[in-house]
PDB file of C-alpha atoms in Angstrom:
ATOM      1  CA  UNK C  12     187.499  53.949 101.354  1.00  0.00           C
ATOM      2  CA  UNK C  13     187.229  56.441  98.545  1.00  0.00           C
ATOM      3  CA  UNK C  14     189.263  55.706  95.055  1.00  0.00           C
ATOM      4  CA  UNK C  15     189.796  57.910  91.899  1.00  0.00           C
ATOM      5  CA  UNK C  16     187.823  57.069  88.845  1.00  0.00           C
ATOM      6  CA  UNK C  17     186.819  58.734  85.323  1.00  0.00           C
ATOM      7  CA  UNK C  18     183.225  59.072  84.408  1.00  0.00           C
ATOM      8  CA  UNK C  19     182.480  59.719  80.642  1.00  0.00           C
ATOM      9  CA  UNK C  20     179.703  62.013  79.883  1.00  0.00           C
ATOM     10  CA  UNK C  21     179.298  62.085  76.032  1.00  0.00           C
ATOM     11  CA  UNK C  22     176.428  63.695  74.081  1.00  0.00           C
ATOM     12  CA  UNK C  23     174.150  61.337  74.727  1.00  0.00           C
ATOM     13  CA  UNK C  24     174.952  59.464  77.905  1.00  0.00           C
ATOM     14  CA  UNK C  25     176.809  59.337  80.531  1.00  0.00           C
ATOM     15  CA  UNK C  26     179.706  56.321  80.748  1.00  0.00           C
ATOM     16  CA  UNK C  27     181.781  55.239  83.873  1.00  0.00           C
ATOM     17  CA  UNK C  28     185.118  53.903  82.727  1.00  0.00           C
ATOM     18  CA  UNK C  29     185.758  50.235  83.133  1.00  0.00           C
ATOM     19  CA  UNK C  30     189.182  48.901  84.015  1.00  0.00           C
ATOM     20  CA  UNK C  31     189.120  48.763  87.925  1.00  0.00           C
ATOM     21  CA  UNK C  32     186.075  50.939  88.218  1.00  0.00           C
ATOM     22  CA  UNK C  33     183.423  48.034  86.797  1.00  0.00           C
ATOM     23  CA  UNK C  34     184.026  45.685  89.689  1.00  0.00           C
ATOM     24  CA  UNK C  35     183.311  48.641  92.366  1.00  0.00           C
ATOM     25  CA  UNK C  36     179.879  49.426  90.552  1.00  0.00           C
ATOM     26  CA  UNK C  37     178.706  45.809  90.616  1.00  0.00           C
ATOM     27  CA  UNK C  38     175.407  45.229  92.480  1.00  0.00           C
ATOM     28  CA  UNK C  39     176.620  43.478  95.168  1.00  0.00           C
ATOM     29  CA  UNK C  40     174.964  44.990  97.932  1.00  0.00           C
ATOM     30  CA  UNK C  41     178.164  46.084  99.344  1.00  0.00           C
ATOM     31  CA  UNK C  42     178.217  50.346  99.468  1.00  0.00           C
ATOM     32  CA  UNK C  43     181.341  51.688  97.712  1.00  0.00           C
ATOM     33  CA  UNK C  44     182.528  55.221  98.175  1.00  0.00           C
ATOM     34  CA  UNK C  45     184.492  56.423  95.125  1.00  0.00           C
ATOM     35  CA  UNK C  46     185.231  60.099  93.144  1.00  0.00           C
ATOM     36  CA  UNK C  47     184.740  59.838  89.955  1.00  0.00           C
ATOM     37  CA  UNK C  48     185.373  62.622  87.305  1.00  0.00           C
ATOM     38  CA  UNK C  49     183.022  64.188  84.511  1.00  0.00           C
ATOM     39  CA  UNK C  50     183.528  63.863  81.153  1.00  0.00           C
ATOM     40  CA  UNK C  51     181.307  65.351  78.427  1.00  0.00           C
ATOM     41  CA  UNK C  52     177.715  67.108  78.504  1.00  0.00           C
ATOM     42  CA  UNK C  53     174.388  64.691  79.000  1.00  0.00           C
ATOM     43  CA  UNK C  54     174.133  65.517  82.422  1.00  0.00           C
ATOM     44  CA  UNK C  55     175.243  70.025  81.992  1.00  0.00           C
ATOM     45  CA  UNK C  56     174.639  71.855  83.300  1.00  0.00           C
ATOM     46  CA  UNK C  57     173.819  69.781  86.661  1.00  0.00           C
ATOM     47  CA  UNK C  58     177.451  67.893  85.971  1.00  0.00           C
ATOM     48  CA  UNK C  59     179.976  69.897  84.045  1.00  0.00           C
ATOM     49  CA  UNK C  60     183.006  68.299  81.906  1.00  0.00           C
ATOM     50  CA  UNK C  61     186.097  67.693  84.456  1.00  0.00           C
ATOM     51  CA  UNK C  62     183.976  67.952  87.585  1.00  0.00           C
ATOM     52  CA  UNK C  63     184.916  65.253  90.198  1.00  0.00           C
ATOM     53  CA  UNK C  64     181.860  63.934  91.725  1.00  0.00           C
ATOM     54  CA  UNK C  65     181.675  61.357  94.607  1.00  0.00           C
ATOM     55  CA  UNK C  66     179.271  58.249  93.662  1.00  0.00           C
ATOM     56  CA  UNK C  67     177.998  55.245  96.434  1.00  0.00           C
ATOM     57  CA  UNK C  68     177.394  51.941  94.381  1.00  0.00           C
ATOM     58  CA  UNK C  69     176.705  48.422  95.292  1.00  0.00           C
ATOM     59  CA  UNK C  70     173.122  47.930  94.541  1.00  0.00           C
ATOM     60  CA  UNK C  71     170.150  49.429  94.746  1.00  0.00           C
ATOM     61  CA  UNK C  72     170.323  49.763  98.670  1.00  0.00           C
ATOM     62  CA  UNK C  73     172.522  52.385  97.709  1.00  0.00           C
ATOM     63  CA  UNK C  74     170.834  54.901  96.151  1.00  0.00           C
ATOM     64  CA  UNK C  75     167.645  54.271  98.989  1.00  0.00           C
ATOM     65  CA  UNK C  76     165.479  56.103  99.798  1.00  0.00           C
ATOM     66  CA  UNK C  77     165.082  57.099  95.832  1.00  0.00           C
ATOM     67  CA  UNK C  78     164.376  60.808  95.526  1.00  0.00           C
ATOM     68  CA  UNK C  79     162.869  62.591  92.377  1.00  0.00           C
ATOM     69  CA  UNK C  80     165.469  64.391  90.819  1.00  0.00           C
ATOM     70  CA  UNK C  81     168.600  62.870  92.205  1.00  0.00           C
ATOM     71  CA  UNK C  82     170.916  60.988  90.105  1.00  0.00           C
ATOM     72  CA  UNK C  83     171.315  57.182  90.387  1.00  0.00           C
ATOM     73  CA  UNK C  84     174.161  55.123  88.430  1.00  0.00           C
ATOM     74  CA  UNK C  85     172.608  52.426  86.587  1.00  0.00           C
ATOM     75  CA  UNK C  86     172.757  49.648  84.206  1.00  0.00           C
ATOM     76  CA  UNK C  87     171.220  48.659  81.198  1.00  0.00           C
ATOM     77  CA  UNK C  88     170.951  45.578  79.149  1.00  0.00           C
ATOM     78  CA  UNK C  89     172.034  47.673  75.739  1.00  0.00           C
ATOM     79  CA  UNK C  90     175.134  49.815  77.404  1.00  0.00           C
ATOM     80  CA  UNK C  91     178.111  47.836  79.045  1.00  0.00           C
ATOM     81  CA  UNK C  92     179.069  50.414  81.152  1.00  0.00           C
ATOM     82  CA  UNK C  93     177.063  52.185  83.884  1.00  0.00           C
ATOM     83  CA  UNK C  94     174.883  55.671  82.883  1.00  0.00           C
ATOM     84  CA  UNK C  95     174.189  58.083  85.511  1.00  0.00           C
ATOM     85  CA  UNK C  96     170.559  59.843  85.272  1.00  0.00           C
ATOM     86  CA  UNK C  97     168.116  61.818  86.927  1.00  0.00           C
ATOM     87  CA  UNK C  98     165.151  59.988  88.371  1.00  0.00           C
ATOM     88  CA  UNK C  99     162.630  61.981  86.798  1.00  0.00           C
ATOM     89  CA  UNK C 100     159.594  59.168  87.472  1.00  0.00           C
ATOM     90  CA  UNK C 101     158.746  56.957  90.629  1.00  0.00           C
ATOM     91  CA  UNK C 102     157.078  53.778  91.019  1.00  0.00           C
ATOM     92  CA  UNK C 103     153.333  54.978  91.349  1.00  0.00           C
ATOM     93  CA  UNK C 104     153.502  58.184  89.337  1.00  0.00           C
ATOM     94  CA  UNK C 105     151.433  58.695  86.450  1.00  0.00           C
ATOM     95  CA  UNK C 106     153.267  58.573  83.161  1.00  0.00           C
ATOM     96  CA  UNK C 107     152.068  60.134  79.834  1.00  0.00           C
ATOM     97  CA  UNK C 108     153.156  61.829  76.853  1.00  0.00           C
ATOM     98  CA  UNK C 109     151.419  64.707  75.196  1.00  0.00           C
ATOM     99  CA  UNK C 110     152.816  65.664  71.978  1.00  0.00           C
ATOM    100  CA  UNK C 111     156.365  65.581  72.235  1.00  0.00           C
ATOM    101  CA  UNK C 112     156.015  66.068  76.208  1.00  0.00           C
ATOM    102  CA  UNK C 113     156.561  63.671  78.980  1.00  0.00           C
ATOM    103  CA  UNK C 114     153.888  64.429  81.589  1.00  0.00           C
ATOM    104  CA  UNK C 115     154.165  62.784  84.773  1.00  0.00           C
ATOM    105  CA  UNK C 116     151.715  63.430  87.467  1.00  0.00           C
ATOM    106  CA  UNK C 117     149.955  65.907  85.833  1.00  0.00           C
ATOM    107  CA  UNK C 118     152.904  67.996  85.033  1.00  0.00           C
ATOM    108  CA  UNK C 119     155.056  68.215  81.878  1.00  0.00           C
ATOM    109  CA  UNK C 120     158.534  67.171  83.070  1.00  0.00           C
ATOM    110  CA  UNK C 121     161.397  69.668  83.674  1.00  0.00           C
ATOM    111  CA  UNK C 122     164.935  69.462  83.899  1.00  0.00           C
ATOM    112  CA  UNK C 123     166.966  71.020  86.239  1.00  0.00           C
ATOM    113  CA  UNK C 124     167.378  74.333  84.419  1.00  0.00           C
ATOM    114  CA  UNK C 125     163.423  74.251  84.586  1.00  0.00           C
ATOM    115  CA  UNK C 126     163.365  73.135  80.523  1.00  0.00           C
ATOM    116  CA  UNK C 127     160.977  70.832  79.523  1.00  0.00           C
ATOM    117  CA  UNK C 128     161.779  67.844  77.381  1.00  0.00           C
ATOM    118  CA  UNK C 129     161.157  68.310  73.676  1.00  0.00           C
ATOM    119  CA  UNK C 130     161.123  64.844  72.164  1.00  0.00           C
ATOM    120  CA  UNK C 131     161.925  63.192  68.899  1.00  0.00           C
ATOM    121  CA  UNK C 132     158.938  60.945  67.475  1.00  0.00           C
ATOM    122  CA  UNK C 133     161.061  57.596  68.021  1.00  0.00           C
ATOM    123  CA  UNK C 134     161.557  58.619  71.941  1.00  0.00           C
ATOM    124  CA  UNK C 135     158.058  59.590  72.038  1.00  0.00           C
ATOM    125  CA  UNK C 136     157.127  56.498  70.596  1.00  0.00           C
ATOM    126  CA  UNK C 137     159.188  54.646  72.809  1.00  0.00           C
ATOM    127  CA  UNK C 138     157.842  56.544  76.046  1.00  0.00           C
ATOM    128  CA  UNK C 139     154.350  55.336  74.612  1.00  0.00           C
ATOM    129  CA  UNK C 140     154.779  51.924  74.428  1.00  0.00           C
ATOM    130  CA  UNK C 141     155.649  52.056  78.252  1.00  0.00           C
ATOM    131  CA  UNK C 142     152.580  54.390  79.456  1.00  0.00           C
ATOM    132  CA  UNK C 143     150.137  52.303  77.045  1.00  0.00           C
ATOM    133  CA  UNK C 144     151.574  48.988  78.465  1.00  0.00           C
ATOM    134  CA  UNK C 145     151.657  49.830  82.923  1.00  0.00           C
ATOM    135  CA  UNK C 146     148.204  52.118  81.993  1.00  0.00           C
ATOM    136  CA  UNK C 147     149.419  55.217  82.524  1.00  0.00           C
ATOM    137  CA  UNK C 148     151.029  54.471  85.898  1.00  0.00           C
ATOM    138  CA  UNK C 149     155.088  53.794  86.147  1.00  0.00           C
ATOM    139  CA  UNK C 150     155.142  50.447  88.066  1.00  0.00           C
ATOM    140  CA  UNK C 151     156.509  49.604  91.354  1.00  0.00           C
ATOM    141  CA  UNK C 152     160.623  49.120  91.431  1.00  0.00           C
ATOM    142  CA  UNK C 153     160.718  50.662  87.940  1.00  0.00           C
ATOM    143  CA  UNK C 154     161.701  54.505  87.235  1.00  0.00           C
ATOM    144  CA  UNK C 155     161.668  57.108  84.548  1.00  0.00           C
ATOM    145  CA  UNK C 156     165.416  58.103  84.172  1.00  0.00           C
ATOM    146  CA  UNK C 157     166.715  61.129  81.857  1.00  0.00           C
ATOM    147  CA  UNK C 158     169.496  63.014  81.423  1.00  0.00           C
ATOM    148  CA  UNK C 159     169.768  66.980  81.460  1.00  0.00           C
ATOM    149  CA  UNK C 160     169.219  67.560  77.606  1.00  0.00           C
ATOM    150  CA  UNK C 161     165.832  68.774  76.629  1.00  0.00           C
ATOM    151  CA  UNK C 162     165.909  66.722  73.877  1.00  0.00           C
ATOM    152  CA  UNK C 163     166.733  63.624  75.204  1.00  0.00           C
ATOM    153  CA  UNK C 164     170.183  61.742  75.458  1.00  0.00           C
ATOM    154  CA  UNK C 165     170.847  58.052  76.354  1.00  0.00           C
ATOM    155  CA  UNK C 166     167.943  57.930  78.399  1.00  0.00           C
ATOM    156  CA  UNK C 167     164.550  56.273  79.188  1.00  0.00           C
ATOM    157  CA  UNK C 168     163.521  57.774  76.125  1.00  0.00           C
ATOM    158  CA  UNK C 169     165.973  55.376  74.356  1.00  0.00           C
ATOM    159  CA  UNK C 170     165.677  52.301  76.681  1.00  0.00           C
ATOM    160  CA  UNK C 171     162.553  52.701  78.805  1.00  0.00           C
ATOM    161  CA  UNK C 172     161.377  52.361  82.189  1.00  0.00           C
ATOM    162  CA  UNK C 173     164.107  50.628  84.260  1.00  0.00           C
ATOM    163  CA  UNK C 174     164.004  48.535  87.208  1.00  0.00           C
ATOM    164  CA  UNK C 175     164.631  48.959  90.754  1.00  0.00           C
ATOM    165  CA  UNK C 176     167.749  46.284  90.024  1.00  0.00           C
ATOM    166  CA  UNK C 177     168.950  48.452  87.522  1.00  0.00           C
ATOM    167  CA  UNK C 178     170.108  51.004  89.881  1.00  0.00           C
ATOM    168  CA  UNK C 179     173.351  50.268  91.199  1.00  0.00           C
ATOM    169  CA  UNK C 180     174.278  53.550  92.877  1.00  0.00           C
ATOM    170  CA  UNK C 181     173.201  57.410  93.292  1.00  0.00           C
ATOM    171  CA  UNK C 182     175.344  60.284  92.641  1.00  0.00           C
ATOM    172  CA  UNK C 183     176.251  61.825  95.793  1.00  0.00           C
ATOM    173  CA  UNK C 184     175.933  65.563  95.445  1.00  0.00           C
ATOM    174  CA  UNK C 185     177.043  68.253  97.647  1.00  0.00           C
TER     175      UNK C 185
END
């Protein structure tokens, strides 16, 4: 069963609208179906504003198998609604930053319009904390999530690595 819902994509992050739509994106384990619409940039050009997408949630289960460079719906401890990123780092892959660079597996990392990321010293910082801590190597049932804008939005560069219980869904794109 699919519903309607609004998803909020603002400068820096990507929001899915509460009211009935929180209770459908709980981890529960159960799969969900539901179309949700775009609002806002974080995710453009790969999502633009207005654009109804179709999202599975329920858990992590959901988004399985995990594939770099699809989006998942997640939560974190610091937003009350779900984001939707890119997974742009697996468990296993090795995680660095050079400069203002995130380099994972030897490579800088791109975004789907084949930018890289150009980070502010604070998300650089915060990126370093994580690669210093797991020694250079992104730990299993964690992941490197980002949004679309080189420079970062409401993103692992703001909140870090996040776990594999995090993920409560995957975007499901056509």
């Amino acid at each position: 069963m699919t519903s309607d819902r609004r998803v909020v994509l603002g400068l820096a992050t990507i929001v899915l609208i509460t009211c009935a739509l929180t209770p459908a994106l709980r981890p529960d384990q159960t799969c969900r179906v539901s179309k949700v619409t775009v609002a806002g940039t974080s995710m453009a050009p790969r999502y633009a504003d207005g654009q109804r997408i179709v999202v599975s949630s329920g858990g992590a289960k959901c988004a399985e198998p995990f594939r770099r460079g699809e989006a998942v719906v997640l939560t974190t401890n610091s937003h009350v609604l779900p984001l939707i990123k890119a997974l742009r780092g697996l468990p296993g892959d090795d995680f660095s930053m050079q400069a203002d660079q995130i380099v994972v597996n030897g490579r800088v990392l791109i975004n789907s319009e084949g930018l890289p990321y150009r980070l502010s010293m604070a998300r650089v910082g915060m990126l370093n904390v994580y690669a210093r801590d797991y020694q250079g190597v992104i730990p299993p049932d964690t992941f490197l999530v980002m949004g679309e804008v080189p420079s970062g939005s409401t993103d692992s560069s703001v909140f870090g690595l996040v776990s594999r219980d995090a993920i409560i869904g995957r975007a499901l794109d056509p």
